[in-house]
Short mmCIF file of N, CA, C and O in Angstrom, two decimals:
data_model
loop_
_atom_site.label_atom_id
_atom_site.label_comp_id
_atom_site.label_asym_id
_atom_site.label_seq_id
_atom_site.Cartn_x
_atom_site.Cartn_y
_atom_site.Cartn_z
N ALA A 1 4.27 -10.54 -9.88
CA ALA A 1 5.32 -9.55 -10.03
C ALA A 1 5.22 -8.55 -8.89
O ALA A 1 4.13 -8.29 -8.39
N SER A 2 6.34 -8.01 -8.49
CA SER A 2 6.32 -6.99 -7.44
C SER A 2 7.25 -5.84 -7.80
O SER A 2 8.23 -6.02 -8.51
N ILE A 3 6.91 -4.66 -7.29
CA ILE A 3 7.68 -3.44 -7.50
C ILE A 3 7.91 -2.80 -6.14
O ILE A 3 6.97 -2.67 -5.36
N CYS A 4 9.15 -2.42 -5.86
CA CYS A 4 9.49 -1.79 -4.58
C CYS A 4 10.02 -0.39 -4.82
O CYS A 4 10.74 -0.15 -5.78
N TYR A 5 9.67 0.52 -3.92
CA TYR A 5 10.21 1.87 -3.96
C TYR A 5 10.86 2.18 -2.63
O TYR A 5 10.33 1.83 -1.58
N ARG A 6 12.01 2.83 -2.70
CA ARG A 6 12.77 3.21 -1.51
C ARG A 6 12.88 4.72 -1.42
O ARG A 6 12.82 5.40 -2.43
N THR A 7 13.06 5.21 -0.19
CA THR A 7 13.31 6.63 -0.03
C THR A 7 14.70 6.95 -0.53
O THR A 7 15.60 6.09 -0.52
N ILE A 8 14.92 8.17 -0.98
CA ILE A 8 16.21 8.58 -1.53
C ILE A 8 17.26 8.57 -0.42
O ILE A 8 17.03 9.08 0.67
N GLY A 9 18.42 7.98 -0.71
CA GLY A 9 19.52 7.95 0.25
C GLY A 9 19.29 7.00 1.41
O GLY A 9 19.95 7.09 2.43
N SER A 10 18.36 6.08 1.25
CA SER A 10 18.04 5.16 2.34
C SER A 10 17.78 3.78 1.77
O SER A 10 17.49 3.60 0.60
N ASP A 11 17.87 2.80 2.64
CA ASP A 11 17.54 1.45 2.24
C ASP A 11 16.12 1.08 2.65
O ASP A 11 15.74 -0.07 2.58
N VAL A 12 15.36 2.06 3.10
CA VAL A 12 14.02 1.80 3.61
C VAL A 12 13.00 1.78 2.46
O VAL A 12 12.83 2.75 1.76
N ARG A 13 12.35 0.64 2.31
CA ARG A 13 11.26 0.56 1.33
C ARG A 13 10.01 1.15 1.99
O ARG A 13 9.64 0.75 3.08
N PHE A 14 9.37 2.08 1.31
CA PHE A 14 8.14 2.64 1.88
C PHE A 14 6.91 2.06 1.21
O PHE A 14 5.80 2.15 1.74
N ILE A 15 7.08 1.43 0.04
CA ILE A 15 5.96 0.77 -0.61
C ILE A 15 6.45 -0.44 -1.40
O ILE A 15 7.55 -0.43 -1.94
N GLU A 16 5.63 -1.45 -1.38
CA GLU A 16 5.86 -2.62 -2.20
C GLU A 16 4.53 -2.95 -2.86
O GLU A 16 3.50 -3.06 -2.19
N LEU A 17 4.52 -3.05 -4.17
CA LEU A 17 3.31 -3.28 -4.94
C LEU A 17 3.39 -4.67 -5.55
O LEU A 17 4.36 -5.00 -6.22
N HIS A 18 2.37 -5.48 -5.30
CA HIS A 18 2.30 -6.83 -5.85
C HIS A 18 1.11 -6.91 -6.79
O HIS A 18 -0.02 -6.62 -6.39
N VAL A 19 1.36 -7.31 -8.03
CA VAL A 19 0.31 -7.48 -9.01
C VAL A 19 -0.13 -8.93 -8.95
O VAL A 19 0.69 -9.84 -9.15
N GLN A 20 -1.40 -9.16 -8.67
CA GLN A 20 -1.93 -10.52 -8.59
C GLN A 20 -2.91 -10.73 -9.74
O GLN A 20 -4.11 -10.49 -9.61
N LYS A 21 -2.35 -11.17 -10.84
CA LYS A 21 -3.12 -11.31 -12.08
C LYS A 21 -4.29 -12.28 -11.94
O LYS A 21 -5.37 -12.05 -12.45
N LYS A 22 -4.06 -13.36 -11.21
CA LYS A 22 -5.07 -14.40 -11.07
C LYS A 22 -6.37 -13.85 -10.48
O LYS A 22 -7.46 -14.21 -10.91
N LYS A 23 -6.25 -12.96 -9.50
CA LYS A 23 -7.43 -12.40 -8.83
C LYS A 23 -7.77 -11.00 -9.32
O LYS A 23 -8.72 -10.40 -8.83
N ASN A 24 -6.98 -10.46 -10.26
CA ASN A 24 -7.19 -9.11 -10.76
C ASN A 24 -7.15 -8.08 -9.62
O ASN A 24 -8.01 -7.21 -9.53
N ILE A 25 -6.16 -8.25 -8.74
CA ILE A 25 -6.04 -7.42 -7.54
C ILE A 25 -4.62 -6.87 -7.45
O ILE A 25 -3.66 -7.52 -7.82
N LEU A 26 -4.51 -5.65 -6.93
CA LEU A 26 -3.21 -5.07 -6.56
C LEU A 26 -3.12 -5.14 -5.04
O LEU A 26 -4.07 -4.80 -4.34
N ARG A 27 -1.96 -5.56 -4.55
CA ARG A 27 -1.73 -5.59 -3.10
C ARG A 27 -0.60 -4.63 -2.81
O ARG A 27 0.50 -4.78 -3.36
N LEU A 28 -0.85 -3.65 -1.96
CA LEU A 28 0.17 -2.67 -1.60
C LEU A 28 0.56 -2.85 -0.15
O LEU A 28 -0.31 -2.94 0.72
N PHE A 29 1.85 -2.94 0.10
CA PHE A 29 2.39 -2.91 1.45
C PHE A 29 2.92 -1.49 1.65
O PHE A 29 3.78 -1.04 0.90
N LEU A 30 2.40 -0.78 2.64
CA LEU A 30 2.87 0.58 2.93
C LEU A 30 3.52 0.59 4.30
O LEU A 30 2.92 0.16 5.29
N ARG A 31 4.75 1.08 4.36
CA ARG A 31 5.44 1.19 5.64
C ARG A 31 4.97 2.47 6.34
O ARG A 31 4.80 3.51 5.70
N THR A 32 4.75 2.36 7.62
CA THR A 32 4.40 3.53 8.43
C THR A 32 5.31 3.55 9.64
O THR A 32 5.43 2.55 10.35
N ILE A 33 5.97 4.65 9.84
CA ILE A 33 6.88 4.78 10.98
C ILE A 33 6.32 5.83 11.93
O ILE A 33 6.28 7.01 11.60
N LYS A 34 5.84 5.35 13.08
CA LYS A 34 5.33 6.22 14.15
C LYS A 34 4.13 7.07 13.76
O LYS A 34 3.88 8.09 14.36
N VAL A 35 3.40 6.68 12.73
CA VAL A 35 2.19 7.42 12.37
C VAL A 35 1.10 6.43 11.99
O VAL A 35 1.37 5.31 11.58
N LYS A 36 -0.12 6.90 12.12
CA LYS A 36 -1.26 6.14 11.62
C LYS A 36 -1.74 6.86 10.37
O LYS A 36 -1.91 8.08 10.38
N LEU A 37 -1.94 6.13 9.30
CA LEU A 37 -2.34 6.75 8.04
C LEU A 37 -3.80 7.20 8.12
O LEU A 37 -4.65 6.51 8.67
N ASN A 38 -4.06 8.37 7.56
CA ASN A 38 -5.42 8.87 7.45
C ASN A 38 -6.07 8.18 6.26
O ASN A 38 -5.68 8.41 5.12
N ASP A 39 -7.08 7.35 6.53
CA ASP A 39 -7.68 6.51 5.49
C ASP A 39 -9.21 6.65 5.51
O ASP A 39 -9.92 5.75 5.95
N PRO A 40 -9.74 7.78 5.02
CA PRO A 40 -11.18 8.00 5.09
C PRO A 40 -12.01 7.03 4.23
O PRO A 40 -13.18 6.80 4.51
N LYS A 41 -11.41 6.42 3.21
CA LYS A 41 -12.14 5.47 2.35
C LYS A 41 -12.02 4.03 2.86
O LYS A 41 -12.55 3.10 2.26
N HIS A 42 -11.29 3.83 3.96
CA HIS A 42 -11.11 2.51 4.58
C HIS A 42 -10.53 1.49 3.60
O HIS A 42 -11.02 0.37 3.46
N LEU A 43 -9.47 1.90 2.92
CA LEU A 43 -8.79 1.01 1.98
C LEU A 43 -7.83 0.06 2.69
O LEU A 43 -7.52 -1.01 2.18
N ILE A 44 -7.34 0.44 3.86
CA ILE A 44 -6.41 -0.40 4.61
C ILE A 44 -7.17 -1.59 5.17
O ILE A 44 -8.17 -1.43 5.84
N LYS A 45 -6.68 -2.78 4.86
CA LYS A 45 -7.37 -4.00 5.27
C LYS A 45 -6.76 -4.67 6.48
O LYS A 45 -7.47 -5.29 7.26
N GLU A 46 -5.43 -4.60 6.63
CA GLU A 46 -4.79 -5.33 7.72
C GLU A 46 -3.37 -4.81 7.93
O GLU A 46 -2.82 -4.12 7.08
N ALA A 47 -2.81 -5.18 9.07
CA ALA A 47 -1.41 -4.87 9.33
C ALA A 47 -0.53 -5.91 8.65
O ALA A 47 -0.96 -7.04 8.43
N VAL A 48 0.68 -5.52 8.30
CA VAL A 48 1.63 -6.47 7.71
C VAL A 48 2.04 -7.45 8.81
O VAL A 48 2.46 -7.03 9.89
N PRO A 49 1.91 -8.75 8.58
CA PRO A 49 2.31 -9.73 9.59
C PRO A 49 3.79 -9.60 9.95
O PRO A 49 4.61 -9.28 9.10
N GLU A 50 4.10 -9.85 11.22
CA GLU A 50 5.49 -9.72 11.69
C GLU A 50 6.44 -10.65 10.96
O GLU A 50 7.60 -10.32 10.78
N ASN A 51 5.97 -11.81 10.52
CA ASN A 51 6.87 -12.76 9.86
C ASN A 51 7.28 -12.30 8.46
O ASN A 51 8.11 -12.93 7.82
N HIS A 52 6.74 -11.18 7.98
CA HIS A 52 7.16 -10.63 6.69
C HIS A 52 8.45 -9.80 6.83
O HIS A 52 9.01 -9.38 5.84
N ARG A 53 8.86 -9.53 8.06
CA ARG A 53 10.07 -8.74 8.36
C ARG A 53 10.02 -7.37 7.68
O ARG A 53 11.00 -6.85 7.17
N TRP A 54 8.84 -6.80 7.67
CA TRP A 54 8.61 -5.52 7.01
C TRP A 54 8.68 -4.37 8.01
O TRP A 54 8.86 -3.23 7.65
N GLY A 55 8.49 -4.66 9.29
CA GLY A 55 8.40 -3.60 10.28
C GLY A 55 6.95 -3.16 10.38
O GLY A 55 6.04 -3.86 10.00
N ALA A 56 6.75 -1.96 10.86
CA ALA A 56 5.38 -1.44 10.99
C ALA A 56 4.83 -1.11 9.61
O ALA A 56 5.50 -0.48 8.80
N GLY A 57 3.64 -1.55 9.35
CA GLY A 57 3.06 -1.25 8.05
C GLY A 57 1.66 -1.82 7.91
O GLY A 57 1.17 -2.51 8.79
N VAL A 58 1.04 -1.51 6.79
CA VAL A 58 -0.31 -1.95 6.52
C VAL A 58 -0.40 -2.53 5.11
O VAL A 58 0.46 -2.28 4.27
N ILE A 59 -1.46 -3.30 4.89
CA ILE A 59 -1.70 -3.89 3.57
C ILE A 59 -3.00 -3.33 3.01
O ILE A 59 -3.99 -3.22 3.72
N ILE A 60 -2.96 -2.99 1.75
CA ILE A 60 -4.16 -2.54 1.05
C ILE A 60 -4.39 -3.49 -0.12
O ILE A 60 -3.48 -3.75 -0.91
N TRP A 61 -5.59 -4.04 -0.21
CA TRP A 61 -5.98 -4.89 -1.33
C TRP A 61 -6.86 -4.04 -2.22
O TRP A 61 -7.89 -3.53 -1.79
N LEU A 62 -6.48 -3.87 -3.46
CA LEU A 62 -7.25 -3.04 -4.38
C LEU A 62 -7.83 -3.89 -5.50
O LEU A 62 -7.09 -4.40 -6.34
N ASP A 63 -9.13 -4.05 -5.47
CA ASP A 63 -9.83 -4.76 -6.54
C ASP A 63 -10.05 -3.74 -7.66
O ASP A 63 -10.66 -2.69 -7.45
N LEU A 64 -9.55 -4.04 -8.82
CA LEU A 64 -9.64 -3.08 -9.92
C LEU A 64 -11.08 -2.82 -10.34
O LEU A 64 -11.40 -1.74 -10.85
N GLN A 65 -11.98 -3.75 -10.09
CA GLN A 65 -13.40 -3.52 -10.38
C GLN A 65 -13.96 -2.41 -9.49
O GLN A 65 -14.80 -1.62 -9.92
N ASP A 66 -13.48 -2.34 -8.24
CA ASP A 66 -13.92 -1.26 -7.35
C ASP A 66 -13.47 0.10 -7.85
O ASP A 66 -14.16 1.09 -7.69
N LEU A 67 -12.28 0.14 -8.45
CA LEU A 67 -11.80 1.40 -9.03
C LEU A 67 -12.70 1.81 -10.19
O LEU A 67 -13.08 2.98 -10.30
N LEU A 68 -13.06 0.86 -11.02
CA LEU A 68 -13.95 1.16 -12.15
C LEU A 68 -15.34 1.59 -11.68
O LEU A 68 -15.99 2.42 -12.32
N LYS A 69 -15.79 1.05 -10.54
CA LYS A 69 -17.10 1.42 -9.98
C LYS A 69 -17.02 2.70 -9.16
O LYS A 69 -18.01 3.11 -8.56
N LYS A 70 -15.83 3.29 -9.11
CA LYS A 70 -15.57 4.56 -8.42
C LYS A 70 -15.83 4.49 -6.91
O LYS A 70 -16.25 5.46 -6.30
N LYS A 71 -15.53 3.32 -6.31
CA LYS A 71 -15.60 3.20 -4.85
C LYS A 71 -14.43 3.92 -4.20
O LYS A 71 -14.46 4.27 -3.03
N PHE A 72 -13.36 4.11 -4.97
CA PHE A 72 -12.21 4.91 -4.56
C PHE A 72 -11.57 5.45 -5.82
O PHE A 72 -11.87 5.01 -6.92
N SER A 73 -10.67 6.41 -5.64
CA SER A 73 -10.00 7.01 -6.80
C SER A 73 -8.48 6.81 -6.69
O SER A 73 -7.97 6.44 -5.62
N LEU A 74 -7.80 7.08 -7.76
CA LEU A 74 -6.34 7.03 -7.72
C LEU A 74 -5.79 8.05 -6.74
O LEU A 74 -4.77 7.82 -6.10
N ASP A 75 -6.47 9.19 -6.59
CA ASP A 75 -6.04 10.19 -5.61
C ASP A 75 -6.08 9.64 -4.19
O ASP A 75 -5.22 9.96 -3.38
N ASP A 76 -7.07 8.81 -3.88
CA ASP A 76 -7.15 8.19 -2.56
C ASP A 76 -5.93 7.31 -2.30
O ASP A 76 -5.34 7.32 -1.22
N ILE A 77 -5.55 6.54 -3.32
CA ILE A 77 -4.40 5.65 -3.20
C ILE A 77 -3.10 6.45 -3.09
O ILE A 77 -2.25 6.18 -2.24
N LEU A 78 -2.96 7.46 -3.95
CA LEU A 78 -1.75 8.29 -3.93
C LEU A 78 -1.61 9.03 -2.61
O LEU A 78 -0.49 9.24 -2.13
N ASP A 79 -2.71 9.42 -2.00
CA ASP A 79 -2.65 10.09 -0.70
C ASP A 79 -2.06 9.15 0.36
O ASP A 79 -1.20 9.56 1.15
N LEU A 80 -2.47 7.89 0.37
CA LEU A 80 -1.92 6.93 1.33
C LEU A 80 -0.44 6.67 1.06
O LEU A 80 0.37 6.57 1.99
N ILE A 81 -0.07 6.58 -0.21
CA ILE A 81 1.34 6.38 -0.57
C ILE A 81 2.18 7.57 -0.13
O ILE A 81 3.27 7.41 0.42
N THR A 82 1.66 8.78 -0.33
CA THR A 82 2.38 9.99 0.09
C THR A 82 2.56 10.02 1.60
O THR A 82 3.64 10.36 2.10
N GLN A 83 1.53 9.64 2.34
CA GLN A 83 1.64 9.61 3.79
C GLN A 83 2.71 8.61 4.22
O GLN A 83 3.49 8.88 5.14
N SER A 84 2.74 7.45 3.57
CA SER A 84 3.75 6.44 3.90
C SER A 84 5.16 6.98 3.59
O SER A 84 6.07 6.83 4.42
N PHE A 85 5.32 7.59 2.43
CA PHE A 85 6.62 8.15 2.05
C PHE A 85 7.09 9.19 3.07
O PHE A 85 8.21 9.15 3.54
N ASN A 86 6.18 10.09 3.45
CA ASN A 86 6.53 11.14 4.41
C ASN A 86 6.90 10.59 5.78
O ASN A 86 7.75 11.14 6.47
N SER A 87 6.28 9.47 6.17
CA SER A 87 6.60 8.89 7.48
C SER A 87 7.97 8.21 7.48
O SER A 87 8.55 7.99 8.53
N CYS A 88 8.49 7.88 6.30
CA CYS A 88 9.76 7.15 6.20
C CYS A 88 10.96 8.04 5.90
O CYS A 88 12.08 7.56 5.84
N ARG A 89 10.72 9.33 5.68
CA ARG A 89 11.85 10.22 5.33
C ARG A 89 12.63 10.60 6.54
O ARG A 89 12.23 10.63 7.63
#
């Protein structure tokens, strides 16, 4: 399953969330326009491949076990999402 969010008054998706039940992982595609996201916890794993037709962006793989082990927090994730949203406005 996937969930997409767009900026208000625009057709630009700034985040796409994919739930991967089989691996118990969340995959987030974050669009970044002319900025590099500040990622002190190193959650960003790779750039979005060009064949995805997403434009500039990054992929974050979130293992839910890591969240439970407190390797990162929801605030860390929300901060990256906020940065992506702000870059797309």
